[in-house]
Coordinates of C-alpha atoms in Angstrom, one line a residue:
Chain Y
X924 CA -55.2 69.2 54.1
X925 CA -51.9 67.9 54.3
X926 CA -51.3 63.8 54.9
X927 CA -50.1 65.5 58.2
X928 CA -52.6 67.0 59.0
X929 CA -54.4 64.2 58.2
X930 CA -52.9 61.6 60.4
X931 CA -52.6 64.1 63.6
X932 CA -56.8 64.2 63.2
X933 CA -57.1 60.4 63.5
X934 CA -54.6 60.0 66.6
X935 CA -57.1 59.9 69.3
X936 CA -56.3 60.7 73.1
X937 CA -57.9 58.1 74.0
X938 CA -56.1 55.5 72.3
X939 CA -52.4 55.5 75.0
X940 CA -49.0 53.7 74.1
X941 CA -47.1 52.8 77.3
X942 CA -43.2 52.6 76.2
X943 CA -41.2 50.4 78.3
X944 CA -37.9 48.6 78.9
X945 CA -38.4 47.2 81.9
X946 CA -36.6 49.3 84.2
X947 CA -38.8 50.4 87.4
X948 CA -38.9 53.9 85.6
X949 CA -41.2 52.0 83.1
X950 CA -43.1 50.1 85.8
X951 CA -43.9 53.6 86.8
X952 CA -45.2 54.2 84.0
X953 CA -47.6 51.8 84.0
X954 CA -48.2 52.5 87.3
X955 CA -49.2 56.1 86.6
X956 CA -51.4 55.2 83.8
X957 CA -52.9 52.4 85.6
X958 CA -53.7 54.9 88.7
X959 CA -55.0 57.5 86.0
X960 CA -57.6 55.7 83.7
X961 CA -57.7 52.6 85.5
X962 CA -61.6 52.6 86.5
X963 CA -63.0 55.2 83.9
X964 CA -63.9 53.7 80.8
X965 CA -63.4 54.6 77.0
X966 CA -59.3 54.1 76.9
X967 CA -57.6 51.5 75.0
X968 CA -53.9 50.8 76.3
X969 CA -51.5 48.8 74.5
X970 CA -47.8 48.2 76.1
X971 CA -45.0 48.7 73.9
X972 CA -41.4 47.3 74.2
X973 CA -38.7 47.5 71.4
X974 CA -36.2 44.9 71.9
X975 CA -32.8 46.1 71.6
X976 CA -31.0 43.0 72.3
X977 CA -27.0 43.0 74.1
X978 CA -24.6 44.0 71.4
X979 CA -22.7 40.6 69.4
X980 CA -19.5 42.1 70.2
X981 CA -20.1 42.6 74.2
X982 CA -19.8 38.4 73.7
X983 CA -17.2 35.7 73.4
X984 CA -19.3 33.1 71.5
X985 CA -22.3 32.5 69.7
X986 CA -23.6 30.7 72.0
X987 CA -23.3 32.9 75.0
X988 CA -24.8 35.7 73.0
X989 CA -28.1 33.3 72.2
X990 CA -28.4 32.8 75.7
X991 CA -28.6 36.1 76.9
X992 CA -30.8 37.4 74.3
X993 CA -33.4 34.5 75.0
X994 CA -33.1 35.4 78.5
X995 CA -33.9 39.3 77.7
X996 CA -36.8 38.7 75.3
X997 CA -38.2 36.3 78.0
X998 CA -37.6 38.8 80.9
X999 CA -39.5 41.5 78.8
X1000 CA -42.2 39.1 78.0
X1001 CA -42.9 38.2 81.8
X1002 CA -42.8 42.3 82.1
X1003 CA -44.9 43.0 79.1
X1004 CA -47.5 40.5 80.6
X1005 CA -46.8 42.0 84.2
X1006 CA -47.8 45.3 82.8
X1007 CA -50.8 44.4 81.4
X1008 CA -52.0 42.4 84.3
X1009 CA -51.8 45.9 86.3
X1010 CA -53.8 47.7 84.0
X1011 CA -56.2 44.9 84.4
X1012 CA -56.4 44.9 87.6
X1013 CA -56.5 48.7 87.9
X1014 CA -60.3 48.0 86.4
X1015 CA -59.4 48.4 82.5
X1016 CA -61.1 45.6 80.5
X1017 CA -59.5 42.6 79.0
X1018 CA -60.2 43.6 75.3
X1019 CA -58.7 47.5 75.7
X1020 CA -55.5 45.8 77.3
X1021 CA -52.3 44.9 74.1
X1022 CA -48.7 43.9 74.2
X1023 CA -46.7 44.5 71.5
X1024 CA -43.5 42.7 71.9
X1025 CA -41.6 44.4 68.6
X1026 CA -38.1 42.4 67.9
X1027 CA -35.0 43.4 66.5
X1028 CA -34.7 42.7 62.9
X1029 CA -30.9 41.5 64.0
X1030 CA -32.3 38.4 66.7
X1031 CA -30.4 35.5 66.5
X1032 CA -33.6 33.3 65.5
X1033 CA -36.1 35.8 64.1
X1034 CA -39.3 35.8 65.5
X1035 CA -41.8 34.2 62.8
X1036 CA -45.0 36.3 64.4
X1037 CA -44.2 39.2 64.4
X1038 CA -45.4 41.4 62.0
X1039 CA -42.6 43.8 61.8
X1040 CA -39.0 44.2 63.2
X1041 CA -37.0 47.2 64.6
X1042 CA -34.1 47.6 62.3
X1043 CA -31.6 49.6 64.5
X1044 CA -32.7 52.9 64.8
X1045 CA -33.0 54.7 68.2
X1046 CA -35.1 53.2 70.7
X1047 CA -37.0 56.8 70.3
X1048 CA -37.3 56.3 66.6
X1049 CA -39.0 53.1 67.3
X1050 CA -41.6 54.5 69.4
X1051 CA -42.6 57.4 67.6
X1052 CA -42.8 54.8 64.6
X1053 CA -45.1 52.6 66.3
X1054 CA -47.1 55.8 67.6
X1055 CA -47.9 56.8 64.0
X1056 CA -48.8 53.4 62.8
X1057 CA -50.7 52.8 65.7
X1058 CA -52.7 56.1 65.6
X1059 CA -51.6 56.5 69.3
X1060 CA -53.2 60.1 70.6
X1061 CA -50.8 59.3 74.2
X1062 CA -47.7 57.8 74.7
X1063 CA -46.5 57.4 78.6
X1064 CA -42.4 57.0 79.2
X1065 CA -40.7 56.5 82.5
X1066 CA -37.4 58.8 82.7
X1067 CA -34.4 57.7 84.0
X1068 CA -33.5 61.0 85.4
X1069 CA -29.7 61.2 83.9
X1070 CA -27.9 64.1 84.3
X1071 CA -26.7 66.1 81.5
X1072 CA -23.4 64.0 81.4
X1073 CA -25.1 60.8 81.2
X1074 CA -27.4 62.5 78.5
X1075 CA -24.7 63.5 76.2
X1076 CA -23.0 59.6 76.4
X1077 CA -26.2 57.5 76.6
X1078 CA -29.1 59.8 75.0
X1079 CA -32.0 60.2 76.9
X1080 CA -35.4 57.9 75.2
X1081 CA -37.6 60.5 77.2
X1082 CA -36.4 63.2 76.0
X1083 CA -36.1 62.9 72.1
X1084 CA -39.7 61.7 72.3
X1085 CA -40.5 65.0 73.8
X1086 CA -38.4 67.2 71.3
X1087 CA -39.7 64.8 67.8
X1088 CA -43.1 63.8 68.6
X1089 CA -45.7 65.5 66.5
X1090 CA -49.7 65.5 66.9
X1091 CA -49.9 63.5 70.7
X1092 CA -49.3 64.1 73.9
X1093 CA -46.2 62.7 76.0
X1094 CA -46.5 61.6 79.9
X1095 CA -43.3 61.6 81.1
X1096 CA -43.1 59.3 84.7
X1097 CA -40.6 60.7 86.7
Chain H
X222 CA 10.0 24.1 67.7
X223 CA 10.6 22.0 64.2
X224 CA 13.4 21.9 62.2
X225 CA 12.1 23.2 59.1
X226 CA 10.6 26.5 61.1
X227 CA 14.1 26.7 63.1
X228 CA 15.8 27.0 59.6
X229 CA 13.4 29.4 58.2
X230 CA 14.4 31.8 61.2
X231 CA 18.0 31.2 60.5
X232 CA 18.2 31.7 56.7
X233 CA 15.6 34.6 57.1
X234 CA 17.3 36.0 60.4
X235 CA 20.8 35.4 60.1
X236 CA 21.4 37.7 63.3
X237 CA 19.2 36.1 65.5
X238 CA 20.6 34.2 68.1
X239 CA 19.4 30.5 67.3
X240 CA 20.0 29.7 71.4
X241 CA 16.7 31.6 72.0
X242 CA 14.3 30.1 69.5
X243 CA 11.0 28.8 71.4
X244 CA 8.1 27.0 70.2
X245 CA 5.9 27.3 67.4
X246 CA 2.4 28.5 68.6
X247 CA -0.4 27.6 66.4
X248 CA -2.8 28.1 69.6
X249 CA -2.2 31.6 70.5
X250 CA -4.9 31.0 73.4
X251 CA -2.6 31.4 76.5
X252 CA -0.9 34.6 75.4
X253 CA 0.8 35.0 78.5
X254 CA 3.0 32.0 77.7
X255 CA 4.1 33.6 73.8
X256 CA 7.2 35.1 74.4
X257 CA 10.7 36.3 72.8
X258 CA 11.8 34.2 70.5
X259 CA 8.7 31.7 70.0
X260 CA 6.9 31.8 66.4
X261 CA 3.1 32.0 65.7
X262 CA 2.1 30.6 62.5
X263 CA -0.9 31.7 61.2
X264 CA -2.4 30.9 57.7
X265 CA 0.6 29.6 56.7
X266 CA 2.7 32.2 57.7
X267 CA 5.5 32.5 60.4
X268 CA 6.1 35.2 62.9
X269 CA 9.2 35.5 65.1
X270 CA 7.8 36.8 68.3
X271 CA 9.8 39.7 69.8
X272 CA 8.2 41.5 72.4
X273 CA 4.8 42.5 74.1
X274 CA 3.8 46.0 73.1
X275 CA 3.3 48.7 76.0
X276 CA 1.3 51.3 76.1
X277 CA 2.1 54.8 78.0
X278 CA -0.4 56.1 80.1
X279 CA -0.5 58.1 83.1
X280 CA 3.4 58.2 83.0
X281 CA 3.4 54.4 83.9
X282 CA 4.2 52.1 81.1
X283 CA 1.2 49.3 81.0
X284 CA 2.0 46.4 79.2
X285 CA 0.1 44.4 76.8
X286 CA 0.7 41.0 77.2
X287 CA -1.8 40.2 74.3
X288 CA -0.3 42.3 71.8
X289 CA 2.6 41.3 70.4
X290 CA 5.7 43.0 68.0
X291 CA 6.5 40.2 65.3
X292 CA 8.8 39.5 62.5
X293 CA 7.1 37.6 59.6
X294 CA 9.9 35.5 58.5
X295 CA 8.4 34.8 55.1
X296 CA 8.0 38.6 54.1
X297 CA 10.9 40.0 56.0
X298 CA 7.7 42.8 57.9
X299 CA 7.6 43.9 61.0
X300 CA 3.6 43.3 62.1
X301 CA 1.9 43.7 65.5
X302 CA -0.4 40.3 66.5
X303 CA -2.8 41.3 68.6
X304 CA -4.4 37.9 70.3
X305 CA -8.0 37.4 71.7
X306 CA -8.4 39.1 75.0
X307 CA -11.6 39.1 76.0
X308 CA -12.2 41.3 79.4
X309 CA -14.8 44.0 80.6
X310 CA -14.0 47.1 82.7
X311 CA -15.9 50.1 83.8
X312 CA -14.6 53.5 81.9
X313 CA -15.0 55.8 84.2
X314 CA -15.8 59.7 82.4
X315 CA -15.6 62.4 85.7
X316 CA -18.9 60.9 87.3
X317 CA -20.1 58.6 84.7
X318 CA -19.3 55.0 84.3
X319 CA -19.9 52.9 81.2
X320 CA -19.2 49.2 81.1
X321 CA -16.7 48.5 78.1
X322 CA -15.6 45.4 76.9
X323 CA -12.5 43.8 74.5
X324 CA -14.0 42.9 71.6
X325 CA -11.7 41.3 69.0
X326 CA -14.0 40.1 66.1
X327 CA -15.7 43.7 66.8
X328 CA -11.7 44.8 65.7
X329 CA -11.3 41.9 63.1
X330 CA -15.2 43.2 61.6
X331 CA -13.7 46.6 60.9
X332 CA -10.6 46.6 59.7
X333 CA -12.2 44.4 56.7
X334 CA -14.3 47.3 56.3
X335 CA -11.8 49.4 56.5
X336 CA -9.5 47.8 54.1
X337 CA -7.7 50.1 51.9
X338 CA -8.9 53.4 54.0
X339 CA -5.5 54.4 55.2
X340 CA -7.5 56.7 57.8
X341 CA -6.9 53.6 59.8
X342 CA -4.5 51.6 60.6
X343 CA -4.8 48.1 58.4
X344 CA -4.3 44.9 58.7
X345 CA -5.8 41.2 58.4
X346 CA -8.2 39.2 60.8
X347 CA -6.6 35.6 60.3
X348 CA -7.8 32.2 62.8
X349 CA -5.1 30.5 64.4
X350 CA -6.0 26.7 64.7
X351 CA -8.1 27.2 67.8
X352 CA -9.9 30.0 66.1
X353 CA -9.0 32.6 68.1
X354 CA -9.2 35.6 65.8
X355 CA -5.6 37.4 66.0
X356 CA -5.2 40.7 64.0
X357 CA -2.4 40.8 62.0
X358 CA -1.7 44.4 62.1
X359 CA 0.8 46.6 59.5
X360 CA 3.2 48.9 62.1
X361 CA 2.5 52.9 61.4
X362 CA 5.4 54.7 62.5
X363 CA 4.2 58.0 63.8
X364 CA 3.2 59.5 66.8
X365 CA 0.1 60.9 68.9
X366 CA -1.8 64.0 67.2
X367 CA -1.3 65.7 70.9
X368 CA 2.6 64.7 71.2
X369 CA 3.1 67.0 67.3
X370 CA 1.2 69.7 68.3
X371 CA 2.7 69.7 72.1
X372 CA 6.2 69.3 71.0
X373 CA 6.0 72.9 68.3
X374 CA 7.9 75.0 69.9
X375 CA 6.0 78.6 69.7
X376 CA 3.4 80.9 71.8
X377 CA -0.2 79.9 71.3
X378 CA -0.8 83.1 69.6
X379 CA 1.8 81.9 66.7
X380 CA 0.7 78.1 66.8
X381 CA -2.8 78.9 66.6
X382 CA -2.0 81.0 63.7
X383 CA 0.6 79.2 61.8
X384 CA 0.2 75.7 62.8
X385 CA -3.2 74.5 64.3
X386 CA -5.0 75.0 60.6
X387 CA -2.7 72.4 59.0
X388 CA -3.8 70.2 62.7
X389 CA -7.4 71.1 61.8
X390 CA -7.5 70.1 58.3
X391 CA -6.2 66.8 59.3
X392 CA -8.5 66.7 62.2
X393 CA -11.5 66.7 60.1
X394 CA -10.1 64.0 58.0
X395 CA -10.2 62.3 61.1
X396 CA -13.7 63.2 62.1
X397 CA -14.6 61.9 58.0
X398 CA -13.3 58.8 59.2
X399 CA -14.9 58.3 61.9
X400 CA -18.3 59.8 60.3
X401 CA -17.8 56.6 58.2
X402 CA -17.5 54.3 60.5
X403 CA -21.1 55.5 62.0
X404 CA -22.7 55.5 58.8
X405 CA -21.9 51.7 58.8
X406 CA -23.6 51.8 62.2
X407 CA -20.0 50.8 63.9
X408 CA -17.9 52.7 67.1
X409 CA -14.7 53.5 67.0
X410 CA -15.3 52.7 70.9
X411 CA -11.6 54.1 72.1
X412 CA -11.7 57.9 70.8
X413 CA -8.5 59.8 72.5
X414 CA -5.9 61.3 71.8
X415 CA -3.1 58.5 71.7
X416 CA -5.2 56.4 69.3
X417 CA -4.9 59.0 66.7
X418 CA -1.4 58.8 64.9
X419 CA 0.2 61.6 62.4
X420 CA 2.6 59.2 60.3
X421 CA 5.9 60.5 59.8
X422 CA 6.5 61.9 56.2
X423 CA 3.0 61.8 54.7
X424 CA 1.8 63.0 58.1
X425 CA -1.6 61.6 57.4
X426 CA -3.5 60.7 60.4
X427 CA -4.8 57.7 61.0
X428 CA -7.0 55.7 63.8
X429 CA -5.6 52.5 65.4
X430 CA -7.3 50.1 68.1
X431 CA -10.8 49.9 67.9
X432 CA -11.8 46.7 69.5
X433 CA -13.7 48.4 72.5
X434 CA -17.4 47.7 72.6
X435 CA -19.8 49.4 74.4
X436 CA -23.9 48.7 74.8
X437 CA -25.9 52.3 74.2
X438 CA -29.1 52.0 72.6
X439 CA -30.2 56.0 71.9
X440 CA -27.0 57.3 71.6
X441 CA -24.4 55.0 70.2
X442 CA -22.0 57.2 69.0
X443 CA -22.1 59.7 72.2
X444 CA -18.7 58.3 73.7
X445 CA -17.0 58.4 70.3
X446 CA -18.4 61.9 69.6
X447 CA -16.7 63.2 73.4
X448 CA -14.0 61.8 72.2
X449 CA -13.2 63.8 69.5
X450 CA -14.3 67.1 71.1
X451 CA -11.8 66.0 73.8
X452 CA -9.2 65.6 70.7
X453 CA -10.3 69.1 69.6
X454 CA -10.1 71.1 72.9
X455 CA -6.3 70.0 73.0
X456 CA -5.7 70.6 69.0
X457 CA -6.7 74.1 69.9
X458 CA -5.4 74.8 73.3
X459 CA -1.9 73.0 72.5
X460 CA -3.0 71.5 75.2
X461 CA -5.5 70.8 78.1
X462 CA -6.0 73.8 80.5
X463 CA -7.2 73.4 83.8
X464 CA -8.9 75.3 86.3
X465 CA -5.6 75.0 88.6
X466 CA -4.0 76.5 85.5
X467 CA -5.4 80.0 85.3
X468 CA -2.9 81.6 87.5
X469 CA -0.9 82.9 84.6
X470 CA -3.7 84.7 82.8
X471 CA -4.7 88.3 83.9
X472 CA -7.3 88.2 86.8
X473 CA -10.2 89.4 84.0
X474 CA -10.1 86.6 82.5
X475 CA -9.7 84.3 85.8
X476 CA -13.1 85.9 86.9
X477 CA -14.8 85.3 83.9
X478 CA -14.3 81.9 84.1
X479 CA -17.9 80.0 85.3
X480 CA -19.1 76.8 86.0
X481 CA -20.8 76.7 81.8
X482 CA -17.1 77.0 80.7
X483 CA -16.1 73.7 82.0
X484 CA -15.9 70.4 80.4
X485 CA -19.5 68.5 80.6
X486 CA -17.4 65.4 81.6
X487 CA -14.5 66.6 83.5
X488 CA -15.6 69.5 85.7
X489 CA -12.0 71.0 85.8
X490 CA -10.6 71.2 82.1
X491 CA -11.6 74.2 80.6
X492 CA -13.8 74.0 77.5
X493 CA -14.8 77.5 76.6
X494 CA -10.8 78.5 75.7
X495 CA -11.6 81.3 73.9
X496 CA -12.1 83.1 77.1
X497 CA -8.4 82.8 77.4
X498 CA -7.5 83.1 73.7
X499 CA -9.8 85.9 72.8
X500 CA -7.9 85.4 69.0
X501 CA -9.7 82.1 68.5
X502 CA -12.6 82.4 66.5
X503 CA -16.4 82.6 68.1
X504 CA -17.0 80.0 65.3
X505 CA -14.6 77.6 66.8
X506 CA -15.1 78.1 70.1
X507 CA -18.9 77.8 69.9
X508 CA -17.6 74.2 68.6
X509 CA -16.1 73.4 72.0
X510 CA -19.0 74.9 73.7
X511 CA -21.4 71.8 73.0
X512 CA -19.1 70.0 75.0
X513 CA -19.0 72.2 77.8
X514 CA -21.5 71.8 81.1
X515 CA -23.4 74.8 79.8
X516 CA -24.3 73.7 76.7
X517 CA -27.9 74.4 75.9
X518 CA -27.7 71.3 73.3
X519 CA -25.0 68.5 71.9
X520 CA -24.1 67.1 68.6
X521 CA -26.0 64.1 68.0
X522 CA -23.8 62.8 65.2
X523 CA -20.0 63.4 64.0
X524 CA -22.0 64.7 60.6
X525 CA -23.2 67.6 62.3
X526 CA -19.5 68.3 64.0
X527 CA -17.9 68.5 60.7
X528 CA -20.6 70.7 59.4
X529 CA -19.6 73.2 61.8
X530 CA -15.8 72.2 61.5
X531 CA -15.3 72.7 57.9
X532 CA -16.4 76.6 57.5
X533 CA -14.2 77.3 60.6
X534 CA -11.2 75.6 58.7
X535 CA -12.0 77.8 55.2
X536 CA -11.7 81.1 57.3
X537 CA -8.6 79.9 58.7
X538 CA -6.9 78.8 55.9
X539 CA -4.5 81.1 53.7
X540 CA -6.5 81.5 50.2
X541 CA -5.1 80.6 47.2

């Protein structure tokens, strides 16, 4: 058996990643899954984000950079916990309920608890990475619903996921 | 200004009319105020201010009251400042929007990376007391890629033939350039036409003004990868044909004509321009076709244009 082969036998359905950036797409998400497994037992959820923090460049100063990226972690945080408390009160236990809050590697101040860091690579990337670390069997993604345009200019998170992700299953949230 | 700075203009610019020597800037912070005349030092150099660049779009000439064509007195060159603008607008592509900003250390970052790469224009970041960040930029005296292949004077038939392979070739020296940019994980952020100069004589070409930034997460280098396909479509069409434009070709080839054969972007320029030039190669135009609104999938990185570029160019090309 291949080490493939290997890891596609221990992902387990069961065990869902909800991707989200905290757009209402991704609230959908969580919505979905919430309305979905909510009451039945036997699923484990854990919420994902990837930071991707505003560009350096996109600012004047240091400082002004800081602050927004403090205010973006802390919006996604506040979302992250909103998510969960959904799930939660969809009827999912407290223990089969995670955040995982992942922060870029290039943060300002880097965040001492975390266990790893994103280093750059596509927001997709990032998932399916956490996906195979995590043993995820389900990953949920809101879509944006860009047009081909948009597609080619800003890439589409929903659909790379679709096209690279190997040995799971992908709800998309439309 | 002080005496010792008003004699260095007059020993070093003997024909310079002393009646209209300004200040001396060492704040270059309210640009608009920097004007003929007035010198900027900057690490210890001295540069007679002489006029705000322009730039020509849209027929319209649009100044630049930021950028600014110097003398250094000390070295006798002729250098471009370009002072710290900082300003975000929305770049509209057909229907699509993307908020841009001005982002001069972005500009200052890269051309110390590309220092020595004469694919780009070159130059030095250097403070000014305030720290603003001016680039201190060497002049390249050339024009547009599009203005040298619009002004050859012959058919399409004969340019495609005997002039577009030598426009090719240095096309994907551009598109290396640009590769090398990405695999350092920066934009370009301003690919077109008019920021790609052929230099007269060596007729290398070489990018100038990338201090646009631009926020997109899963596909950074999309905008600088239209770009160049945008570049492409006029290397090989000599120029940009539009849907208005079809009236001269034979009725055929005006019905053939769908909405898959237009640009992805801008829903009236014509991508798939083999239709009209059934003499370029399918190879080439299947190029173009990823950036066309039927495409059934796009390039995801400038490495995978150039893979298809460079085979195309080895067929065109005379052999030894």
């Amino acid at each position: 058996m291949t080490t493939r082969n290997a890891r596609e036998d221990a992902m387990d359905c069961t065990h869902i990643m909800i991707a989200v950036d905290g757009s209402e797409n991704s609230m959908r998400a969580v919505d979905y899954t919430a309305a979905i497994i909510g009451c039945r037992g036997g699923f484990t959820v854990q919420v994902v984000h990837i930071e991707r923090l505003p560009d350096r460049d996109l600012f004047p100063d240091e400082a002004a950079w800081k602050k927004n990226c403090n205010a973006y972690a802390a919006d996604m945080r506040r979302f992250l916990a909103d998510s969960r408390q959904k799930l939660l009160d969809a009827g999912m236990g407290s223990d089969d309920v995670t955040e995982l809050y992942v922060p870029s590697c290039q943060r300002p101040s880097p965040d001492q608890e975390a266990l790893r860091c994103s280093h750059g690579a596509t927001i997709s990337q990032e998932i399916l990475r956490c996906m195979e670390e995590g043993g995820y069997g389900t990953i949920v993604v809101g879509r944006r619903g860009l047009s081909k345009a948009e597609e080619f200019i800003f890439g589409s998170v929903s659909s790379k996921i679709v096209h690279h992700a190997k040995g799971c299953t992908i709800w998309v949230v439309s | 200004m002080a005496l010792d700075v008003r004699e260095l203009v007059r020993e070093r610019m003997p024909d310079f009319p002393m009646a209209r020597c300004g200040r001396l800037v060492t704040d270059t912070s309210e640009f608009m105020r920097i004007d003929y005349g007035d010198v900027i030092e900057l690490g210890g150099m001295h540069y007679l201010v002489f006029k705000d660049e322009s730039e020509r779009r849209f027929g319209l000439e649009d100044p630049k009251y930021w950028v600014k064509r110097c003398r250094c007195l000390e070295s006798g060159e002729s250098k471009i400042l370009k002072l710290v603008f900082y300003e975000s607008f929305t770049l509209h592509l057909g229907a699509i929007a993307v908020q841009c900003y001005r982002s001069p250390q972005k500009e200052a970052r890269i051309l110390m990376e590309v220092r020595g790469d004469i694919r780009f224009m070159q130059g030095v970041p250097i403070n000014d007391t305030r720290g603003n960040v001016v680039r201190v930029l060497d002049i390249i005296r050339g024009k547009p890629i599009d203005v040298v292949a619009d002004a050859i004077e012959a058919d399409h038939e004969t340019y495609f033939y005997e002039h577009f392979p030598d426009l090719l070739a240095r096309f994907i020296t551009a598109c290396e350039a640009i590769a090398s940019l990405h695999d350092r994980f920066e934009k370009h952020g301003d690919v077109r036409r008019d920021h790609l100069l052929m230099e007269h004589g060596t007729r290398q070409c070489r990018w100038i003004d990338f201090d646009y930034a631009f926020q997109s997460h899963e596909n950074p280098f999309g905008l600088d990868l239209f770009g160049l396909g945008n570049i492409l479509l006029f290397l090989v069409g000599k120029r940009i044909y539009t849907a208005q434009e079809l009236a001269r070709f034979p009725a055929p080839v005006i019905q053939s004509i769908n909405e898959d054969d237009l640009s992805l972007m801008f829903p009236h320029r014509i991508m798939n321009i083999g239709k009209l030039f059934p003499y370029i190669p399918k190879e080439l135009n299947y190029i173009l076709q990823h950036f066309s609104s039927g495409a059934p999938l796009f390039y995801e990185s400038t490495a995978e244009l150039l893979d298809d570029l460079r085979p195309v160019l080895k067929t065109m090309q005379p052999a030894p």
